[in-house]
Short mmCIF file of C-alpha atoms in Angstrom, two decimals:
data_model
loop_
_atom_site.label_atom_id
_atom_site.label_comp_id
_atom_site.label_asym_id
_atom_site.label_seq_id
_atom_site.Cartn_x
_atom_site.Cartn_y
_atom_site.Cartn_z
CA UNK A 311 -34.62 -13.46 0.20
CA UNK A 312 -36.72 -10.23 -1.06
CA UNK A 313 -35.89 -8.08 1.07
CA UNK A 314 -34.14 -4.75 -0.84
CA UNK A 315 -35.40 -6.18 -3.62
CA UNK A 316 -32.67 -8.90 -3.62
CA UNK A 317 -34.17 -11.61 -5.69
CA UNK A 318 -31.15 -14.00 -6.33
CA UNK A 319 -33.09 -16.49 -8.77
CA UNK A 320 -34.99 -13.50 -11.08
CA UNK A 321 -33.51 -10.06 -10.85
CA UNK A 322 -30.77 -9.39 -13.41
CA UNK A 323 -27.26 -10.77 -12.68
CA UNK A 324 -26.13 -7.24 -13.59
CA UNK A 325 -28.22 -5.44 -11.86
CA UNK A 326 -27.78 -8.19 -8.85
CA UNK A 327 -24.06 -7.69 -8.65
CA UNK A 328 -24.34 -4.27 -8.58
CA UNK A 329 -26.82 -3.88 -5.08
CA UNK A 330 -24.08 -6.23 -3.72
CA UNK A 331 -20.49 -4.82 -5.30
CA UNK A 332 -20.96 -1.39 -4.21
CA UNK A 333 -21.89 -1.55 -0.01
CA UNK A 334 -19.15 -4.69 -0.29
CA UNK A 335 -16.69 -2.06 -1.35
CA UNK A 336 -17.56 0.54 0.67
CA UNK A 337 -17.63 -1.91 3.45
CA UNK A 338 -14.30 -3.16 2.37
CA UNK A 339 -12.76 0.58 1.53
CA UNK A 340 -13.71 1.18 5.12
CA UNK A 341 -11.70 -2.08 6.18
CA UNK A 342 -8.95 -0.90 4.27
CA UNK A 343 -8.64 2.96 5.35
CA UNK A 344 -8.87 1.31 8.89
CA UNK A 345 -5.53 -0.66 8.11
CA UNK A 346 -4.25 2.32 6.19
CA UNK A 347 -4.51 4.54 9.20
CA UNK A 348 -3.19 2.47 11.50
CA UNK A 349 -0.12 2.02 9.71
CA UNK A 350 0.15 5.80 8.94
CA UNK A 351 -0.60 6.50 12.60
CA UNK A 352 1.88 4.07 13.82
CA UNK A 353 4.96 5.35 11.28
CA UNK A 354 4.64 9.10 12.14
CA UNK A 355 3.63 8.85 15.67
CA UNK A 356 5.97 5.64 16.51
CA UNK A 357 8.45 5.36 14.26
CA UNK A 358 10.02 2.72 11.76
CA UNK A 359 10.77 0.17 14.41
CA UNK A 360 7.31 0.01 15.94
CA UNK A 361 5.91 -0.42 11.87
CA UNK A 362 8.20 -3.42 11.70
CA UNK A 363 6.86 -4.43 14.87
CA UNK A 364 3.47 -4.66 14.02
CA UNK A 365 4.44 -5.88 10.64
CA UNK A 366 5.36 -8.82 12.13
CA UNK A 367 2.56 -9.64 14.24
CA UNK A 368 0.59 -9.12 10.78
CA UNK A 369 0.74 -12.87 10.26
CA UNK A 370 -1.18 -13.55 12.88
CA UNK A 371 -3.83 -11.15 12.23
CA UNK A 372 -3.91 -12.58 8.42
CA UNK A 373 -4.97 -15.89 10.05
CA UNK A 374 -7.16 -14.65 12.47
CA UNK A 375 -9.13 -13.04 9.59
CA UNK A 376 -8.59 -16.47 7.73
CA UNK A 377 -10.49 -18.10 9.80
CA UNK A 378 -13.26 -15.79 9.98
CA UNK A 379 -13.43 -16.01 6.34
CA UNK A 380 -13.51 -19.47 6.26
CA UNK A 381 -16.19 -19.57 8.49
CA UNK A 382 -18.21 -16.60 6.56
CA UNK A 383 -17.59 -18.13 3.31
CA UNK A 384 -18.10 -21.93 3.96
CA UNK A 385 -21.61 -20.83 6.39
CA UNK A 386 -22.68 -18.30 3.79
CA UNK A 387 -22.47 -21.11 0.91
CA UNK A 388 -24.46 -23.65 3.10
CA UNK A 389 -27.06 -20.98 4.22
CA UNK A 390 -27.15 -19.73 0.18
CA UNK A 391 -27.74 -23.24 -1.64
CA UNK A 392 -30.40 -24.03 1.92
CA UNK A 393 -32.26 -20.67 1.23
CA UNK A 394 -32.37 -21.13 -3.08
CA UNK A 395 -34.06 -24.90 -1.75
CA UNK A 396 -36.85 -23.10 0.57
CA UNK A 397 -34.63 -24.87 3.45
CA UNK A 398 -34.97 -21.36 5.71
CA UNK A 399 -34.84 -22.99 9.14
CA UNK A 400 -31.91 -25.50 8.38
CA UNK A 401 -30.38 -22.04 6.87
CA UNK A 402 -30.75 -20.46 9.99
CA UNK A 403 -29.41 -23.29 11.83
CA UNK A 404 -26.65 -23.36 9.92
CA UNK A 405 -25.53 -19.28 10.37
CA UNK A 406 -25.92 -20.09 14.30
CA UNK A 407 -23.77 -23.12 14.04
CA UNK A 408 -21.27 -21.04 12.27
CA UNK A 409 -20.82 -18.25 14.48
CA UNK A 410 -21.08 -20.44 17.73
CA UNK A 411 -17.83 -22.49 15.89
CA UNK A 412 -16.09 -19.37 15.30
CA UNK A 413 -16.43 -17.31 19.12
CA UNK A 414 -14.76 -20.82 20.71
CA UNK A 415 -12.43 -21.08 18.10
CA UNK A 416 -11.60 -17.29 18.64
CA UNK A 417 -11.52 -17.77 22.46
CA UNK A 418 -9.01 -20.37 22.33
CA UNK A 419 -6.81 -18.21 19.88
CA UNK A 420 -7.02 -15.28 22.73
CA UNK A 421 -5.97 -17.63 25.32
CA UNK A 422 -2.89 -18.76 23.17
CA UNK A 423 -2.03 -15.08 22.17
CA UNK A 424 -1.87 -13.72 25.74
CA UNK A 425 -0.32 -16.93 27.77
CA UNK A 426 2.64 -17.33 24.93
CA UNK A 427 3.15 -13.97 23.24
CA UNK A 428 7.03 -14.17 23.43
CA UNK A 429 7.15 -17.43 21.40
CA UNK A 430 4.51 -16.72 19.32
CA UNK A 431 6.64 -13.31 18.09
CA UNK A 432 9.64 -15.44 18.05
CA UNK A 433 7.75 -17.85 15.77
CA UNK A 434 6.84 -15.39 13.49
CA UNK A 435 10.30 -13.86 13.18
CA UNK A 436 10.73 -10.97 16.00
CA UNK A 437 14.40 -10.87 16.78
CA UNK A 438 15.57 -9.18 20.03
CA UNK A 439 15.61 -6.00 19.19
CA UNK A 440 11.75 -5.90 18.15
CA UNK A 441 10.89 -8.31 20.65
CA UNK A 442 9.43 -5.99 23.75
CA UNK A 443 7.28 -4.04 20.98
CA UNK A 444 6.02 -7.19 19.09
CA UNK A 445 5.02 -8.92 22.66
CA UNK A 446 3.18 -5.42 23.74
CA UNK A 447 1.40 -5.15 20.87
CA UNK A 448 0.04 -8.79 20.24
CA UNK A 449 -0.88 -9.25 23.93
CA UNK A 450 -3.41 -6.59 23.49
CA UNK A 451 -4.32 -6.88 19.81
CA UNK A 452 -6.14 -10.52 21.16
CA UNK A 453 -8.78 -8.76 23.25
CA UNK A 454 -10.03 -8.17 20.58
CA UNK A 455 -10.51 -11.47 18.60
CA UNK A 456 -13.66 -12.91 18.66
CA UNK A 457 -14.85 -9.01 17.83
CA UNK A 458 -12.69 -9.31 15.32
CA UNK A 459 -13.49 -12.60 13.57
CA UNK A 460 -17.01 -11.67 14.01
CA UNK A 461 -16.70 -8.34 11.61
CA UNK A 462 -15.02 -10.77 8.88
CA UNK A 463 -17.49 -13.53 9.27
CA UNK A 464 -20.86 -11.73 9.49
CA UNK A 465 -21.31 -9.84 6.36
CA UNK A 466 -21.38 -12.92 4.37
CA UNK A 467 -24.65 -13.53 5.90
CA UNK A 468 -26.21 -9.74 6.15
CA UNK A 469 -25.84 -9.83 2.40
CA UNK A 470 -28.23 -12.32 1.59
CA UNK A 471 -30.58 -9.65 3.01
CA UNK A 472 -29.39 -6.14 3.14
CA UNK A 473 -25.79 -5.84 2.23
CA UNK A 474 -25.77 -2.07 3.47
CA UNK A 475 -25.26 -3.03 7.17
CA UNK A 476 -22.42 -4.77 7.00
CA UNK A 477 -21.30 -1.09 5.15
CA UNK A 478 -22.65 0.77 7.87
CA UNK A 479 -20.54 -1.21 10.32
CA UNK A 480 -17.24 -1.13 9.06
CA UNK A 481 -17.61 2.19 8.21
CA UNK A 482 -18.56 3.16 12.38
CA UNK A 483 -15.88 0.61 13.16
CA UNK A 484 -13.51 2.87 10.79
CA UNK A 485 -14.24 6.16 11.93
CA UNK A 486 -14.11 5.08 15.92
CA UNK A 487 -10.66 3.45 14.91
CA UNK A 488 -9.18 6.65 13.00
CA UNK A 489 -10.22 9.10 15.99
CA UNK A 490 -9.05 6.90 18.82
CA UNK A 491 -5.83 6.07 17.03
CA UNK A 492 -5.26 10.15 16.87
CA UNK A 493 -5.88 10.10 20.69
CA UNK A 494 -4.12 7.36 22.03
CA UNK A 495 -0.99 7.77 19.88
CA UNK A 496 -0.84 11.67 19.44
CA UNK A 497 -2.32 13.09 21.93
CA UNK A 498 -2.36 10.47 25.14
CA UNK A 499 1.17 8.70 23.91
CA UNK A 500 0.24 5.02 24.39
CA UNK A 501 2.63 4.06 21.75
CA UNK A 502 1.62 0.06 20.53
CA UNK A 503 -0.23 -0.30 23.08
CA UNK A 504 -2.97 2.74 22.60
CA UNK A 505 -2.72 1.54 18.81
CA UNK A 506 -3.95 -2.23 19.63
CA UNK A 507 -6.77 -0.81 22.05
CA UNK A 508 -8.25 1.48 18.99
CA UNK A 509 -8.44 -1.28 17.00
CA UNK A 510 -9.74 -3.24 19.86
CA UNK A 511 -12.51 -1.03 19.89
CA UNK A 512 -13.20 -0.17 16.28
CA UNK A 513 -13.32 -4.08 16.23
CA UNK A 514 -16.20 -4.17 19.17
CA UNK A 515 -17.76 -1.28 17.86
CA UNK A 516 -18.40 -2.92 14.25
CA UNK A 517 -19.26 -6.68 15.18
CA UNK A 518 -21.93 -5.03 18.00
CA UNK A 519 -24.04 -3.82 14.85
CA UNK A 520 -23.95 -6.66 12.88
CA UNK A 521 -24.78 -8.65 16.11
CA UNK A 522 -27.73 -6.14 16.90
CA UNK A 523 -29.20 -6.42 13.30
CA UNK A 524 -29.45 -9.96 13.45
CA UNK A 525 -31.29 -10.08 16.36
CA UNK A 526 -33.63 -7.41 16.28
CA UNK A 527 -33.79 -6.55 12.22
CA UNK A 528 -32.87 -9.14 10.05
CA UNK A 529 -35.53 -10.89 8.46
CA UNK A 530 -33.88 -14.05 6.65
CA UNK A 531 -31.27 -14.96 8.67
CA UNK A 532 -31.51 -15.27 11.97
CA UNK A 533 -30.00 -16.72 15.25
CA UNK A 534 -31.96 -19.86 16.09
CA UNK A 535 -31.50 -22.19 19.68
CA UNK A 536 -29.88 -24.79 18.82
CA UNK A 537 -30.33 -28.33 20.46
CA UNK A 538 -28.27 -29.51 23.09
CA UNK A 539 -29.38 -33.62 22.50
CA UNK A 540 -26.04 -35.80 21.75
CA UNK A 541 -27.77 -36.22 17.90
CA UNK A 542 -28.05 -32.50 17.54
CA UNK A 543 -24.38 -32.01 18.91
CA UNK A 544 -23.08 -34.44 16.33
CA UNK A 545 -24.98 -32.81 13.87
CA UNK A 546 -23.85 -29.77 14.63
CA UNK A 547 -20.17 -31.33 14.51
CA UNK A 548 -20.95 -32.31 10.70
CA UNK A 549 -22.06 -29.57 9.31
CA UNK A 550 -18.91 -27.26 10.69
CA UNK A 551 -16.98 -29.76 9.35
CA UNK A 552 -18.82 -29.20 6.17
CA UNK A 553 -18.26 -24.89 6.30
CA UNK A 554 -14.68 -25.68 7.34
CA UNK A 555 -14.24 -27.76 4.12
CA UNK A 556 -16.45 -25.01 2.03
CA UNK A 557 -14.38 -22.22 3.21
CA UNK A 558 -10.86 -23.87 3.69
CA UNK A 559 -9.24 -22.78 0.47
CA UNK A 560 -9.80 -18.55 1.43
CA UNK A 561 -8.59 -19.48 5.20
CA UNK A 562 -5.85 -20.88 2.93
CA UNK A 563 -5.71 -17.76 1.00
CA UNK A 564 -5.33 -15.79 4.07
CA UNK A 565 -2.49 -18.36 5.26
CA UNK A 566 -0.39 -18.06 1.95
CA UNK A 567 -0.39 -13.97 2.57
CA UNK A 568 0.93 -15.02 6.34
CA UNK A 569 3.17 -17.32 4.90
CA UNK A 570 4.59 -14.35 2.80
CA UNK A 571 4.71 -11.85 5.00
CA UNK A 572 6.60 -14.34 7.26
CA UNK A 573 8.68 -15.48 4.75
CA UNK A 574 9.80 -12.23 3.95
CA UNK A 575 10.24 -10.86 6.72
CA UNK A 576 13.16 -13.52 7.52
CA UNK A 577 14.84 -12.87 4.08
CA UNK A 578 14.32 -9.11 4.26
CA UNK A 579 16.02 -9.02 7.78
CA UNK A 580 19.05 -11.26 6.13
CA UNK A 581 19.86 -9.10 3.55
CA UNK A 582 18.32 -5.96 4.94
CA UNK A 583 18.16 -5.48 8.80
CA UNK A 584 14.97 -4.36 10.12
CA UNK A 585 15.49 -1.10 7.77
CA UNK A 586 14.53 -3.90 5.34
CA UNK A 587 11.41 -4.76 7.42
CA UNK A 588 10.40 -1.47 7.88
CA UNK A 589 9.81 -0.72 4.38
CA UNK A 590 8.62 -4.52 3.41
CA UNK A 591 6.03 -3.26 5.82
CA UNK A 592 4.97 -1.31 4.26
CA UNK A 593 3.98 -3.47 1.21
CA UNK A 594 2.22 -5.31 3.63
CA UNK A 595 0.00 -2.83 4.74
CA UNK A 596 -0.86 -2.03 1.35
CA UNK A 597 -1.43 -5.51 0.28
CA UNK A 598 -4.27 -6.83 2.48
CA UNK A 599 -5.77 -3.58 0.81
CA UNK A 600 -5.64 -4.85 -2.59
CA UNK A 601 -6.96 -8.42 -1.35
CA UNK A 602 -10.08 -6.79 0.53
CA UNK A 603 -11.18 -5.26 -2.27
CA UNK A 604 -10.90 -8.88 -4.35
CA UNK A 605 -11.97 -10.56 -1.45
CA UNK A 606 -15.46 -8.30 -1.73
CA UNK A 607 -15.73 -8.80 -5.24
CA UNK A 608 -16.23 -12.85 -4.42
CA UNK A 609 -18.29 -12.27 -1.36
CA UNK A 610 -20.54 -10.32 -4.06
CA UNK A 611 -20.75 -12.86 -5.98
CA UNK A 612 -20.49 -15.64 -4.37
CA UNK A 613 -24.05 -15.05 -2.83
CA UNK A 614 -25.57 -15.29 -6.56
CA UNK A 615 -23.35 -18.17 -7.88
CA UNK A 616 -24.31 -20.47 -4.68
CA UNK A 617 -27.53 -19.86 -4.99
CA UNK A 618 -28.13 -20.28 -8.43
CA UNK A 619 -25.84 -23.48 -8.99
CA UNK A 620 -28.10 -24.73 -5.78
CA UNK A 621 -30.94 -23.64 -8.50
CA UNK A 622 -29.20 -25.52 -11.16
CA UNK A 623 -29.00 -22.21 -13.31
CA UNK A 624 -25.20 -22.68 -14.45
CA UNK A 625 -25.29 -19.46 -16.84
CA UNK A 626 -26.26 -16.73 -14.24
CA UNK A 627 -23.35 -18.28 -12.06
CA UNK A 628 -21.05 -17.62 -14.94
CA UNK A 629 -22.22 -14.43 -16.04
CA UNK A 630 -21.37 -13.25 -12.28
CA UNK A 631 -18.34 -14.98 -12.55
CA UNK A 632 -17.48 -12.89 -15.62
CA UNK A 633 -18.50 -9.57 -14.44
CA UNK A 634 -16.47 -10.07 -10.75
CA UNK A 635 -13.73 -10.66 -13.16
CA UNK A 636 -14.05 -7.49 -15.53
CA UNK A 637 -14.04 -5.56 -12.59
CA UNK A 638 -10.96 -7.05 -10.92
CA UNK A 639 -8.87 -6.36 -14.20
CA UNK A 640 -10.11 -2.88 -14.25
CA UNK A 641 -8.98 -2.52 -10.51
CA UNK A 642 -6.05 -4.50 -10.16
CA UNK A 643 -4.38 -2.85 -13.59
CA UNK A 644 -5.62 0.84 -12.42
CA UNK A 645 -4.12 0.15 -8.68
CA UNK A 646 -0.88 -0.95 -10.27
CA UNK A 647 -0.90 2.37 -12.37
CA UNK A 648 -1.22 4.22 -8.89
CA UNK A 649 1.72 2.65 -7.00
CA UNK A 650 4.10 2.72 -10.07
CA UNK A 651 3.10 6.34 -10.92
CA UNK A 652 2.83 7.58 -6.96
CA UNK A 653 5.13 5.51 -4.93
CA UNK A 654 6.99 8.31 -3.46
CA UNK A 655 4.22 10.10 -1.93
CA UNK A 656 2.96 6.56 -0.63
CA UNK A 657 5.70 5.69 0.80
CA UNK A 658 6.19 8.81 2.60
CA UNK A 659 2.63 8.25 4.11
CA UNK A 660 4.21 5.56 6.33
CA UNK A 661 7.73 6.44 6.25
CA UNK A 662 7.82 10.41 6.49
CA UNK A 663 12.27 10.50 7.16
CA UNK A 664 13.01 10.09 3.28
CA UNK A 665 16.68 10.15 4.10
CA UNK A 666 16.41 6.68 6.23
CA UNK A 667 17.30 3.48 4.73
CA UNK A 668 13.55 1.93 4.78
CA UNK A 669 12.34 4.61 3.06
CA UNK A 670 14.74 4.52 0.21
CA UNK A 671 14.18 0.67 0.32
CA UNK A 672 10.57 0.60 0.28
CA UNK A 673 10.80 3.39 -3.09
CA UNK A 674 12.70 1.01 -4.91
CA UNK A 675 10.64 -1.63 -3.76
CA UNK A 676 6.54 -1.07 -3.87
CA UNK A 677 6.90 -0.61 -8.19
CA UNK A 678 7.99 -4.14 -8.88
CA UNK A 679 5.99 -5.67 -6.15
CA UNK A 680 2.84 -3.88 -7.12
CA UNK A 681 3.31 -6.23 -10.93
CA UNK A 682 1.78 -8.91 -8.58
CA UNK A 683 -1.92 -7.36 -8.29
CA UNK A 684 -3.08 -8.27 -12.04
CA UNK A 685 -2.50 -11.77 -11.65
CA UNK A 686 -3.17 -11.84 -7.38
CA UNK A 687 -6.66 -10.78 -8.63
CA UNK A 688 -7.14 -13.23 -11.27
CA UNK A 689 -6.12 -16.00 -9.22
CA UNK A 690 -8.54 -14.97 -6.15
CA UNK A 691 -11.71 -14.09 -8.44
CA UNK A 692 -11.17 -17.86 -10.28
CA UNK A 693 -10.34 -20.28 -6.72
CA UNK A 694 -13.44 -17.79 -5.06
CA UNK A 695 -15.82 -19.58 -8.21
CA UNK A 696 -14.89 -22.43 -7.33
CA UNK A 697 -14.80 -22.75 -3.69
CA UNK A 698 -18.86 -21.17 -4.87
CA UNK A 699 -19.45 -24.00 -6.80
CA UNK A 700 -18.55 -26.77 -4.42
CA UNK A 701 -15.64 -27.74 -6.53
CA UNK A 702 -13.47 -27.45 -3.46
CA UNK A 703 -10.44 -29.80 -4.63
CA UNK A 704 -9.42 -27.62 -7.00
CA UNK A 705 -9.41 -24.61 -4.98
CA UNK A 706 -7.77 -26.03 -2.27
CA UNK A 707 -5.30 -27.25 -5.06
CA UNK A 708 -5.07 -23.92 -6.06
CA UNK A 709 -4.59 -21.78 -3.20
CA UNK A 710 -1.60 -24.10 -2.22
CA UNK A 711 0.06 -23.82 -5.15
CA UNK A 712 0.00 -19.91 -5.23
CA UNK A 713 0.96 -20.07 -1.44
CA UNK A 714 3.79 -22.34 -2.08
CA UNK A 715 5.42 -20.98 -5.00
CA UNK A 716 6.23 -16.96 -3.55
CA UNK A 717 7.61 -18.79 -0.82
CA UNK A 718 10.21 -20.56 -2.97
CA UNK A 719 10.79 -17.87 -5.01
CA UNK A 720 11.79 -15.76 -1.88
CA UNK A 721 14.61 -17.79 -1.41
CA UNK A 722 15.56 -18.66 -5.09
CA UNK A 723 15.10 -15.14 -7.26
CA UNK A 724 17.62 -13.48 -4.73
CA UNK A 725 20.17 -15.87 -5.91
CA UNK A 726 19.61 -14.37 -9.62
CA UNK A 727 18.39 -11.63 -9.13
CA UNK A 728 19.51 -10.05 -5.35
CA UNK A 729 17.30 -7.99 -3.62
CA UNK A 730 15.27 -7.36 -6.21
CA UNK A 731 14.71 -10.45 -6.49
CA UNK A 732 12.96 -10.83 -3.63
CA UNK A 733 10.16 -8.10 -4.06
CA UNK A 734 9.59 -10.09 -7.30
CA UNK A 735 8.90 -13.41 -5.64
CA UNK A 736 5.52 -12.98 -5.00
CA UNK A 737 4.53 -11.64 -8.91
CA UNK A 738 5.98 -14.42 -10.23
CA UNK A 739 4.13 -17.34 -8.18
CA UNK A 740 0.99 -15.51 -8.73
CA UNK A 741 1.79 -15.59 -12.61
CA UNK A 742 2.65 -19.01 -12.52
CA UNK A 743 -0.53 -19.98 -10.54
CA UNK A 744 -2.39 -17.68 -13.30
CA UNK A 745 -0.47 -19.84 -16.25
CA UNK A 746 -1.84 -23.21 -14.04
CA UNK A 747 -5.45 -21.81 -13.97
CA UNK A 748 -5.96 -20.79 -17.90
CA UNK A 749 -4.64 -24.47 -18.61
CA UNK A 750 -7.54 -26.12 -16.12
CA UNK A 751 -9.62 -23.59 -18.28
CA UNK A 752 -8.85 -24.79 -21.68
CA UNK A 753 -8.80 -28.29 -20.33
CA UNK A 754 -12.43 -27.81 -19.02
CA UNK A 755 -13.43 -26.60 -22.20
CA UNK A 756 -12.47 -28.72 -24.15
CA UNK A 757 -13.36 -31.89 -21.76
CA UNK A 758 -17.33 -30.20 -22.35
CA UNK A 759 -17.06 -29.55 -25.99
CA UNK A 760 -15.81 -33.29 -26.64
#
């Protein structure tokens, strides 16, 4: 656990969170400029339709990358509170177990992607119209899978040792993405399909790094062999069990952003057409922004709070608790600044025609929706401590409520309040999961204080 000077138990929580925050970011800009481009690529080189295309296939990427976190998260808690214990080998164990879990589960995914693409799309709201576009793109967005669960999943463990690979790789992934996007859409013409192939191999291109460094470089964690006895095998059973109930309520997390993008999607086509679509989409490339950069805010600390509560030091879990949650108030309220101030020129990044429908839609649209990101952040930062902690009831508890309630207000603040309405469904359950949380707070502390 030493090396770069990474000394979870001793070295300043500050100081700590710092060495971890800033290569998470960059890692997690680099994530986000990947999904940026694409969707920039796609609206000026494809057009509206194919955005709403791929906006709808977006669920299934959210849960693809759900369960990639899940495994990350619930392996990288394990393999934290094993390491704090001087447990390295059953640490190692566990990482292998983890990613072994993930590649089948991954696998199985690909095969269900590419046998049933035309129901899947249906499932997930493609109408007719959309339907040859949506099918295209899916069926070769899953080649990609296991690469791609693999780039989610990994840097939770290269952080507990040098949290600058994991950078390193999304950035190359990033760059190989942006150039072969320009190439296959501008230049070759490939339409959805040369746009699911970069990614394909920005994807590859990332996960091969990772998978290199833990071979050859990393130090701490490490793939092991794993027994093949029937003992070892149910062993090996019970403890993914165990990182599948660690890391359920962020798979969650990931599902309730599905779950919205679906569920808006089928009320923004009622009232909208796919014009509506098209500029919902955008939102929702924007969004899984605003969560990466959340999302690597917890995987920074998350690290230090498993490893000290596996320590028993309760204060340095809090104080990283406290300073992941300074710095998601001073992003999410500056971000919200942005997109109120700017959402002309943002919009136009995806949707250049500023005399089509989506375009005008998606103006009047991204400033309420972007009210959301104060109290999205908030409730991430607070279910991420928990899930740290072990106290996985109530983020599970959590993480359904905020899931459930945008969905109910997508079909119940239209009623009041029309279409507006509807890109306000999301800010308010997010506020009301926020409400829910600083009650369990003051609960807490008064439940210790008596």
């Amino acid at each position: 656990m030493q090396r770069d000077s990474l000394d979870f138990k001793s070295m300043s929580v500050g100081k700590l969170f710092t060495k971890l925050l800033v290569p998470t970011i960059m890692g997690m800009a680099a994530s986000a400029l990947f999904t940026v481009v694409d969707g920039i690529f796609v609206g000026n080189g494809i057009g509206s339709d194919a955005m709403a295309a791929v906006n709808i296939s977006a669920p299934i990427f959210m849960i693809i990358t759900g369960v990639g976190l899940m495994f990350g998260m619930g392996g990288g808690i394990l393999t934290s509170i094993n390491l704090s214990q001087g447990k390295k080998k059953v640490a190692n164990i566990n990482f292998t177990q983890s990613v072994i879990a993930l590649v089948f589960i991954s696998l199985v995914m690909t095969l269900l992607l590419t046998i049933f693409p035309h129901k899947i799309a249906t499932l997930f709201g493609s109408d007719e119209y959309l339907m040859d576009m949506v099918v295209e793109y899916l069926f070769w967005f899953s080649i990609s899978l296991p690469f791609t669960v693999l780039v989610v999943a990994l840097p939770f463990f290269i952080r507990l040792t040098n949290p600058k690979i994991s950078m390193w790789a999304m950035l190359a992934a990033t760059v190989v993405n942006i150039i072969l996007d320009y190439l296959f859409i501008f230049v070759f013409k490939w339409g959805l399909f040369g746009a699911a192939i970069a990614t394909d191999i920005g994807e590859f291109v990332g996960a091969a790094i990772m998978i290199v460094y833990l071979f050859r470089h990393s130090i701490a964690i490490r793939f092991v062999w794993l027994k093949l006895s029937v003992k070892s095998l149910l062993l090996t059973l019970r403890n993914v069990g165990y990182m599948i109930k660690l890391g359920f309520s962020v798979f969650l997390s990931e599902i309730t952003i599905s779950v919205m993008i679906i569920s808006g999607n089928y009320v923004f086509m009622d009232y909208m057409g796919a014009d509506g679509v098209a500029a919902y989409s955008v939102i929702c490339y924007l969004f899984p922004i605003i969560f990466m950069v959340f999302n690597a805010t917890v995987q920074s600390a998350q690290p230090i709070i498993s490893y000290n509560y596996g320590c028993g030091q309760m204060k340095r879990s809090d104080n990283a608790l406290r300073l992941s949650m300074l710095f998601t108030l001073a992003f999410a309220f500056s971000i919200m600044l942005l997109f109120i101030c700017f959402t002309r020129s943002i919009v136009t990044l995806f949707i250049p025609d500023t005399a089509c429908a989506a375009w005008g839609y998606a103006v009047a649209g991204l400033p309420l929706f972007a009210t959301d990101y104060l109290f999205f952040g908030i409730n991430i930062i607070i279910i991420g401590y928990y899930t740290s902690i072990e106290r996985l009831r109530r983020a599970i508890s959590l993480t359904v409520l905020r899931g459930i309630l945008p969905v109910v207000f997508f079909f119940t603040l239209p009623l009041l309040l029309d279409v507006n309405g509807i890109w306000l469904a999301v800010a308010a359950g997010d506020i009301t999961t926020t409400v829910v949380i600083v009650i369990l707070l003051i609960v807490d502390k008064v439940r210790r204080n008596g």
